[in-house]
Short mmCIF file of C-alpha atoms in Angstrom, two decimals:
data_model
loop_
_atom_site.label_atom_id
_atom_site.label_comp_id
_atom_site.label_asym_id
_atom_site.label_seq_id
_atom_site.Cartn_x
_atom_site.Cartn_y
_atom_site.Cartn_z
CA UNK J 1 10.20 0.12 24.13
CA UNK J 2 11.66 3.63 23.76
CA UNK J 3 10.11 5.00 20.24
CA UNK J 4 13.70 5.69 18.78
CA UNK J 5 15.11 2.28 19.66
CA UNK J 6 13.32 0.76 16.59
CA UNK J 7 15.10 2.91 14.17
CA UNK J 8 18.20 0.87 14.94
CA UNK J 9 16.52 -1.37 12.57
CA UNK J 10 16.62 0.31 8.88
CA UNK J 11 13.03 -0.95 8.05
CA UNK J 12 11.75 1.62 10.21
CA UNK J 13 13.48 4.53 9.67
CA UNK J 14 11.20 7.99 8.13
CA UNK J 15 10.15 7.07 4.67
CA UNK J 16 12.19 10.91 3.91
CA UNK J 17 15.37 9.61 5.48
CA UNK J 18 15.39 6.44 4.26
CA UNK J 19 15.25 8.07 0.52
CA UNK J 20 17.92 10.67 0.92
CA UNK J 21 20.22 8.52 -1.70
CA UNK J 22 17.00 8.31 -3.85
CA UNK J 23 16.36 12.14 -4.10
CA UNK J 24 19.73 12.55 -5.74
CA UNK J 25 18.61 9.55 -8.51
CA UNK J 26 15.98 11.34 -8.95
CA UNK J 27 17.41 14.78 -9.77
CA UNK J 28 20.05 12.95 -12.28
CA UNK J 29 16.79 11.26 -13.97
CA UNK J 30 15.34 14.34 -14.06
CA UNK J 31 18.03 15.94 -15.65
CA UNK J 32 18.65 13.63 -18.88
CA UNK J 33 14.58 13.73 -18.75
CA UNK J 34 14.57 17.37 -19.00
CA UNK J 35 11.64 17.42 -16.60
CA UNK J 36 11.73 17.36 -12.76
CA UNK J 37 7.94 15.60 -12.99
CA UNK J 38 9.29 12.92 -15.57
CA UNK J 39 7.30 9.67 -13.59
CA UNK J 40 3.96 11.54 -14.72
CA UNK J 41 4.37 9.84 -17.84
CA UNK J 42 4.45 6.55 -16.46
CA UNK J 43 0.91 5.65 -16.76
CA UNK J 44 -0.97 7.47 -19.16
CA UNK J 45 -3.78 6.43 -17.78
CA UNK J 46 -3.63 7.76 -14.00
CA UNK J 47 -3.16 10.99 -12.55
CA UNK J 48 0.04 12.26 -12.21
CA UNK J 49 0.90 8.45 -13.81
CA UNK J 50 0.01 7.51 -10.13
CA UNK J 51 2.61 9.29 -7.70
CA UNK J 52 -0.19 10.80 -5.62
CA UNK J 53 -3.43 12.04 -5.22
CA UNK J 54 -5.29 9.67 -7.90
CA UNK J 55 -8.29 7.82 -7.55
CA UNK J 56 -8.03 4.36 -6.14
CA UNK J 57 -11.75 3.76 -7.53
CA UNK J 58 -10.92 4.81 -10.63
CA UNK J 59 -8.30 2.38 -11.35
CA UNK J 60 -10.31 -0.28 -9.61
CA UNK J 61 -13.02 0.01 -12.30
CA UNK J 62 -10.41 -0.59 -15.17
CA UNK J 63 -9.93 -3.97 -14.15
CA UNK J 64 -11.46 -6.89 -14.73
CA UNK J 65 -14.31 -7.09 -12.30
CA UNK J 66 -13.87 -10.57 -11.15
CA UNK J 67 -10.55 -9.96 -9.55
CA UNK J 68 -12.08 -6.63 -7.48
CA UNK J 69 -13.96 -6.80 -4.41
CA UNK J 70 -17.62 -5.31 -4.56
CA UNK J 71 -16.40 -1.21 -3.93
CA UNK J 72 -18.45 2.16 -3.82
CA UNK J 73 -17.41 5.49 -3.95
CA UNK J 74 -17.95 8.25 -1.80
CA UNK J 75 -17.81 11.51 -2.65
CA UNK J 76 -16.63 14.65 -0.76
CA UNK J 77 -18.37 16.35 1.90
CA UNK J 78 -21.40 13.22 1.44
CA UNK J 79 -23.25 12.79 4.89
CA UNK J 80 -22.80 10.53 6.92
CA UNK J 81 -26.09 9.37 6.69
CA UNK J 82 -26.14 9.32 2.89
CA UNK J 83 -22.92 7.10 2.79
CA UNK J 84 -24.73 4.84 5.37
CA UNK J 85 -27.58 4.45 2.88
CA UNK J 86 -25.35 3.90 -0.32
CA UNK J 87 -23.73 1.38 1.43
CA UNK J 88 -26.88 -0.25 2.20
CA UNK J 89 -28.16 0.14 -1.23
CA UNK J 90 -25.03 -1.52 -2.72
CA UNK J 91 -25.51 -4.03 -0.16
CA UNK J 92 -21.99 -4.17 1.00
CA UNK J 93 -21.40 -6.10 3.84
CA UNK J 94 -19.41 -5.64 7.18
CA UNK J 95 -16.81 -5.97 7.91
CA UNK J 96 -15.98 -3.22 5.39
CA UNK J 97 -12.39 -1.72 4.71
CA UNK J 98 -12.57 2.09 4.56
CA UNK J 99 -9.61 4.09 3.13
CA UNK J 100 -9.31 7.67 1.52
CA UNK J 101 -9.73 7.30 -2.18
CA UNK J 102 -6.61 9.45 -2.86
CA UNK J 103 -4.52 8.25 -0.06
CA UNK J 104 -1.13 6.33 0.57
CA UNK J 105 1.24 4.48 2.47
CA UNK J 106 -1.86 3.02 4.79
CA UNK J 107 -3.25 6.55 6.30
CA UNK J 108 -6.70 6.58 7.05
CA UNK J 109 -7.08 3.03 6.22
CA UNK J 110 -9.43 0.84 8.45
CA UNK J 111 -11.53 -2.41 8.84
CA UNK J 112 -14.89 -1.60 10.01
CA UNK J 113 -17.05 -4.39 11.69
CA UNK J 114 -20.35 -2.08 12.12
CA UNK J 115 -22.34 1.07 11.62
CA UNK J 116 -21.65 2.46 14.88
CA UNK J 117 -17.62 1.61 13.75
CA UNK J 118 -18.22 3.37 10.81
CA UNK J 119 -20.01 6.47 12.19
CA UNK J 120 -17.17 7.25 14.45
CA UNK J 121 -14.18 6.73 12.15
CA UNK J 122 -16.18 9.29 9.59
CA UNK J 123 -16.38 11.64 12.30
CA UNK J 124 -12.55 11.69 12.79
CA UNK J 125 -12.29 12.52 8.73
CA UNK J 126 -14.37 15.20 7.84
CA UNK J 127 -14.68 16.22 3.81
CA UNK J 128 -12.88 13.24 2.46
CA UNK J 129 -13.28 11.22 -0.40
CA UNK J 130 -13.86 7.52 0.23
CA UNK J 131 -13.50 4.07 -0.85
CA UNK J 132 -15.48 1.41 0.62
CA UNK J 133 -14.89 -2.06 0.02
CA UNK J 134 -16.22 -5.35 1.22
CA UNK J 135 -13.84 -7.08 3.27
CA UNK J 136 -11.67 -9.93 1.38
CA UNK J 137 -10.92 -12.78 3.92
CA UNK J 138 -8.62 -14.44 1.39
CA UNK J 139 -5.54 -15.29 3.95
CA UNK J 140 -2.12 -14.46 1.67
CA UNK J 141 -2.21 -11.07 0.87
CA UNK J 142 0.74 -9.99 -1.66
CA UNK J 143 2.30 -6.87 -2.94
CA UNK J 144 3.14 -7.45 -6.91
CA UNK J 145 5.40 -5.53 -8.82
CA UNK J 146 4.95 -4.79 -12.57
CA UNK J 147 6.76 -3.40 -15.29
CA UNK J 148 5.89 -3.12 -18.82
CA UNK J 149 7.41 -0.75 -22.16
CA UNK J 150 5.56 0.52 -23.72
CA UNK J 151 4.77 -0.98 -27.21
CA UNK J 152 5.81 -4.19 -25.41
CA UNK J 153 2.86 -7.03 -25.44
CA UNK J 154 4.23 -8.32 -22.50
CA UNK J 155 5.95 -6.99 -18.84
CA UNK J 156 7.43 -8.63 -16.33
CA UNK J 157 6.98 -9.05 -12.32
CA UNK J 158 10.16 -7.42 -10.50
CA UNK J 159 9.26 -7.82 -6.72
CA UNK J 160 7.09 -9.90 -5.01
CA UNK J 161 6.25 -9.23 -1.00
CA UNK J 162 4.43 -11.59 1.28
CA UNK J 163 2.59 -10.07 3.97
CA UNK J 164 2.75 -11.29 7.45
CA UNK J 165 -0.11 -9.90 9.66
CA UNK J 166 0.53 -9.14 13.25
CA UNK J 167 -0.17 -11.88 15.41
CA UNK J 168 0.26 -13.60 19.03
CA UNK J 169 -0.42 -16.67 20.47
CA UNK J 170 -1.81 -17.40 23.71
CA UNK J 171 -0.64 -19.73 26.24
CA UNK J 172 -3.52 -19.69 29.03
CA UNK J 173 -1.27 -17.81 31.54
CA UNK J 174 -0.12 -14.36 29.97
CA UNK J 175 -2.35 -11.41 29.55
CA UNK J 176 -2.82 -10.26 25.92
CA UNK J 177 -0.34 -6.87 26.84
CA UNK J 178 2.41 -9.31 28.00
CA UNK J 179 2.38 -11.84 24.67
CA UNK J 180 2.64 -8.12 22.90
CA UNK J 181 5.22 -7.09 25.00
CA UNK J 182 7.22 -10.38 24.77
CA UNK J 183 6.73 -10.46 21.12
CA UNK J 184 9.82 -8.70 18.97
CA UNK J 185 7.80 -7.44 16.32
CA UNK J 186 5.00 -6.33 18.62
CA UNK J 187 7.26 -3.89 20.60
CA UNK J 188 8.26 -2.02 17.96
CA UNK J 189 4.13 -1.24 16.96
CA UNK J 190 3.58 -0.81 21.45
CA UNK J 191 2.69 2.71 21.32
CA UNK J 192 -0.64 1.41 18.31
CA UNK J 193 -1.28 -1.68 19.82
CA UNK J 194 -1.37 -0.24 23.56
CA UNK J 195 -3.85 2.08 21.90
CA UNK J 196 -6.28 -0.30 19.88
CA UNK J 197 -6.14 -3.26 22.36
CA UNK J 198 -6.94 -1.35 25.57
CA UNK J 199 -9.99 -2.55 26.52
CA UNK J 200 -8.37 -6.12 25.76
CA UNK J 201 -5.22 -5.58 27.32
CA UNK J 202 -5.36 -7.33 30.78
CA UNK J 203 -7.29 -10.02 28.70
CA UNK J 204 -5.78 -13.80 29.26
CA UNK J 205 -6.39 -15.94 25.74
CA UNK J 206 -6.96 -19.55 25.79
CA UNK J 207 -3.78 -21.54 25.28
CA UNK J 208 -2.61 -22.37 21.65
CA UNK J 209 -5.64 -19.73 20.32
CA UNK J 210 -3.92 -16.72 17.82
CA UNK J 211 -4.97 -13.91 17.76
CA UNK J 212 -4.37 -11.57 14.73
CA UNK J 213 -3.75 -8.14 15.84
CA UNK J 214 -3.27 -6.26 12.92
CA UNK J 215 -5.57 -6.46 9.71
CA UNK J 216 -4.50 -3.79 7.29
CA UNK J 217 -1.58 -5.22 5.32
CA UNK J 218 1.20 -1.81 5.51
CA UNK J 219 4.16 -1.87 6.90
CA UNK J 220 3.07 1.15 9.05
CA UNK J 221 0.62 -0.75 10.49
CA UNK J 222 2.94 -3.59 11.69
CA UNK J 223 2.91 -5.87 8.97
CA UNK J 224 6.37 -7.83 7.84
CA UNK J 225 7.03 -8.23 4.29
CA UNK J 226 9.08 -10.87 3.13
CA UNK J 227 11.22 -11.43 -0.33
CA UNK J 228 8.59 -13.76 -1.87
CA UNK J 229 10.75 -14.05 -4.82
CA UNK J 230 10.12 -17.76 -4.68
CA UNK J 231 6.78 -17.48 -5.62
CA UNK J 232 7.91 -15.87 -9.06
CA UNK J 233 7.10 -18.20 -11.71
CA UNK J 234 5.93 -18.10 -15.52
CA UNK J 235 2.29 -19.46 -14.65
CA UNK J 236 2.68 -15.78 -12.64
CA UNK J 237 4.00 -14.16 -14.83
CA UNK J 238 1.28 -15.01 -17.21
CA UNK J 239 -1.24 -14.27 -14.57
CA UNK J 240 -0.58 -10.97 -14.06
CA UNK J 241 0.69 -10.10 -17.41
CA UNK J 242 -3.03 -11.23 -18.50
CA UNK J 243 -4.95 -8.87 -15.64
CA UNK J 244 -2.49 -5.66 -16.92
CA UNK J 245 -3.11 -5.85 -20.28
CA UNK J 246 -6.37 -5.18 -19.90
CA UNK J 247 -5.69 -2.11 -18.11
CA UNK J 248 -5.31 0.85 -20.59
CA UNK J 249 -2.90 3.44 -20.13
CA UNK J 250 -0.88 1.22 -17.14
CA UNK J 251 2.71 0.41 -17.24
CA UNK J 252 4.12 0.44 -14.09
CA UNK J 253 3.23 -0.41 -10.38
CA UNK J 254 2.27 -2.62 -8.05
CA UNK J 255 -0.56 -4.90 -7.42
CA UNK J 256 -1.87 -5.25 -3.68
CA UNK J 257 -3.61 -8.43 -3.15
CA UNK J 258 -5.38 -11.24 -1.19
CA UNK J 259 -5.69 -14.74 -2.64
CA UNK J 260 -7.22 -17.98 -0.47
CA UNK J 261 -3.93 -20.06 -1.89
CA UNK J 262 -1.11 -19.74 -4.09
CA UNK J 263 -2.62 -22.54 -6.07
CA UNK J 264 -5.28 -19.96 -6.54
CA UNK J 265 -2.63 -17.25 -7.63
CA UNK J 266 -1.21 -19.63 -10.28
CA UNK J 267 -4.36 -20.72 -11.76
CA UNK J 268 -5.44 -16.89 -11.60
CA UNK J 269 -8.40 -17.90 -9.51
CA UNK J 270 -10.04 -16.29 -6.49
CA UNK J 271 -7.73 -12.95 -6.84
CA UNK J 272 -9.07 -9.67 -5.17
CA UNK J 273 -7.08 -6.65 -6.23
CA UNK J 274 -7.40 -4.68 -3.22
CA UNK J 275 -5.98 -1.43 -4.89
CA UNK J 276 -3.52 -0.86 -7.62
CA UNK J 277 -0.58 1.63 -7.25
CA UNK J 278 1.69 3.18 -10.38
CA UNK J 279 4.57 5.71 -10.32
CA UNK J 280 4.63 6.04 -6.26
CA UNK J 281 5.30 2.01 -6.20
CA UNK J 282 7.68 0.48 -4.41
CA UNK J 283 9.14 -2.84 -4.60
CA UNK J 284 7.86 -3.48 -0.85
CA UNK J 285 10.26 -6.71 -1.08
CA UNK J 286 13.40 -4.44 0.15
CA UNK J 287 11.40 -4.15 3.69
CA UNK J 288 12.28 -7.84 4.23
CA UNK J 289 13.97 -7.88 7.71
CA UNK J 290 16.91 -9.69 6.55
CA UNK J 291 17.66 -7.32 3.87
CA UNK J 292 20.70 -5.72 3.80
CA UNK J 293 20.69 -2.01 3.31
CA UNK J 294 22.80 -1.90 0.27
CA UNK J 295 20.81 -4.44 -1.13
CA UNK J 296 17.54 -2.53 -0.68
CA UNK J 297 19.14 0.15 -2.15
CA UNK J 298 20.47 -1.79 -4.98
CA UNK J 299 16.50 -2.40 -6.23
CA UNK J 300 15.36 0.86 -5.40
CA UNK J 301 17.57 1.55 -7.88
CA UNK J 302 16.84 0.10 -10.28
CA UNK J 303 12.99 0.58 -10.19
CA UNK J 304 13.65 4.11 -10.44
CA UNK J 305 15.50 3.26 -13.52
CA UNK J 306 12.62 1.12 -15.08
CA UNK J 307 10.59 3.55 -14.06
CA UNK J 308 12.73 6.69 -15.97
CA UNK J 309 12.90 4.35 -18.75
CA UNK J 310 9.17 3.78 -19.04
CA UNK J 311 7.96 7.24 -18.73
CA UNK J 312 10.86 8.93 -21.71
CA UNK J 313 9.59 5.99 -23.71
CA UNK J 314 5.75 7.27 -23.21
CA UNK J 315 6.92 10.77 -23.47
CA UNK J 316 8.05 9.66 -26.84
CA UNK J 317 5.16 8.04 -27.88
CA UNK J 318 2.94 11.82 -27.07
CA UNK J 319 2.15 11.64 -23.63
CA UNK J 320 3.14 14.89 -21.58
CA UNK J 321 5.00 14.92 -18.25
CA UNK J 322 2.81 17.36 -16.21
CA UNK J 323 3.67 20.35 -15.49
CA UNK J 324 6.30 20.88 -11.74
CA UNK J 325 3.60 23.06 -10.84
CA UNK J 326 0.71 20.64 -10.52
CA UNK J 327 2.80 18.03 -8.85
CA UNK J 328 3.99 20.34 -5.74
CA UNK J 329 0.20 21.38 -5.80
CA UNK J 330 -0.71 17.55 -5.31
CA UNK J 331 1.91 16.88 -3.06
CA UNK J 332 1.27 19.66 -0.62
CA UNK J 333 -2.60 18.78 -0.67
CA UNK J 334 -1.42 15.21 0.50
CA UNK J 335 0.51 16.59 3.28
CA UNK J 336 -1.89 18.93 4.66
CA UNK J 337 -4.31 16.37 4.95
CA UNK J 338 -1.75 14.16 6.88
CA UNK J 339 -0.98 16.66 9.00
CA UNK J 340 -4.20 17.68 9.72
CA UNK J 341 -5.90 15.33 10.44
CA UNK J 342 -2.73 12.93 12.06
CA UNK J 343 -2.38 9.37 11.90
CA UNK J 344 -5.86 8.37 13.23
#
């Protein structure tokens, strides 16, 4: 499929042009704020109240450790030797997933089955702070959105996404390329999967056997989100209301996670947080294939206005929005590294 054919479909157009409409909400917000860096204030307790360049780890370690996967952090510039060795000391075990620990939007994010894995994907990333986690099999992985005011005892959930891995099934005849190839959603991720399953490409599976293709749950990485606004309920609500308020200085984001069933997720059971975003959240329900544009729009919306709300409230309350300054400084740190070092 011809790369531009899948911007037909709104889901995939360039996270810049998609926002166009939100750039201008953002300079009217920033106006009755009085400060162009206004979502700093969001969470007091991130950097930059978690638009970019904070430490995953260091949010991790604010929540309550049964609902976090055993994690290590790697420092910059660490050998690859030494972060061979930590790993063994922690005893993590493979398959690990390996992401940057102030990254976003799925770069640099992998599942590594080995140390031989491992030792090339460090090569490709020189002088990069890591995050290594062990691996959480738990199959429904979920995007939660949260919102709380501050002073409030209580928040609420305002998106929920289901995340639909990647995936083919065989039928004893067609190679592994053809099922991708035949597969809608699979065409528009060719160019990646062509890439990744090249040695496996001419491969024929065994009829009725699946084979997941894709195991990092982003959007870029060809996983479909769906509304799972169905799943919203107060046993939920409770759930993740109980998890936040033990996390100081949080008021708004999202929560990425796996869970083995929803019967888990109600009973707040079995939950690993795989990372929690704050001000750079999105309510990843809007990617939903069958969601009109205007609709999308429509919730953007009014996230950014939750999110406005939250951060003059905690800019009342003391906390500073940070200086314009630092936040083109973070930005442009982010984007150098992208560019860089590519989409690997």
């Amino acid at each position: 499929m011809n790369k531009w054919w899948k911007y037909l479909k709104w889901e995939f157009w360039p996270f810049w042009f998609f926002y166009i409409p939100v750039y201008f909400y953002w300079f009217y917000l920033s106006l009755r704020a009085r400060s162009f860096a206004f979502f700093t204030a969001a969470n007091p307790g991130m950097f930059l109240g978690g638009f970019t360049m904070y430490s995953k780890y260091d949010i991790l370690r604010r929540i309550p450790s049964q609902y976090v996967p055993k994690s290590l952090w790697i420092a910059e510039n660490t050998p690859v030797e030494e972060i061979i060795n930590k790993i063994k000391k922690r005893k993590l075990r493979y398959p690990l997933a390996v992401k940057p620990d102030r990254g976003e939007r799925g770069f640099a994010v992998a599942r590594i089955e080995n140390e031989e894995q491992l030792r090339n994907f460090l090569a490709a990333y020189p002088a990069w702070e890591w995050l290594v986690q062990e691996w959480c099999d738990a199959p429904i992985e979920l995007g939660i959105m949260y919102c709380r005011m501050p002073g409030a005892s209580h928040g609420q959930i305002t998106s929920v996404v289901v995340k639909e891995p990647l995936q083919i099934k065989g039928d004893g005849t067609h190679t592994i390329g053809e099922l991708i190839k035949k597969d809608e959603r699979c065409r528009y991720h060719l160019d990646f999967l062509q890439k990744t399953y090249a040695s496996r490409w001419n491969e024929i599976p065994e009829a009725g056997s699946k084979i997941q293709l894709t195991h990092i749950g982003n959007h870029s990485r060809g996983a479909t989100f769906r509304n799972g606004h169905y799943l919203l309920t107060p046993q939920l609500q409770r759930v993740i209301n109980e998890i936040a308020r033990h996390i100081d200085g949080f008021y708004f984001g999202r929560f990425d996670l796996k869970v083995p069933s929803i019967e888990d997720l109600y009973a707040g059971r079995n939950i690993c947080i795989l990372e929690l975003n704050g001000a750079n959240s999105e309510p990843t329900h809007i990617y939903d294939p069958g969601m009109p544009l205007w609709k999308a729009y429509r919730d953007l919306f009014k996230h950014w206005q939750m999110l406005y709300l939250i951060s003059v409230a905690n800019h009342k309350r003391g906390v500073r929005y940070a200086p314009f300054s630092l936040l083109l400084k973070a930005i442009k740190s982010n984007l150098y590294k992208r560019k860089t070092y590519g989409q690997k």
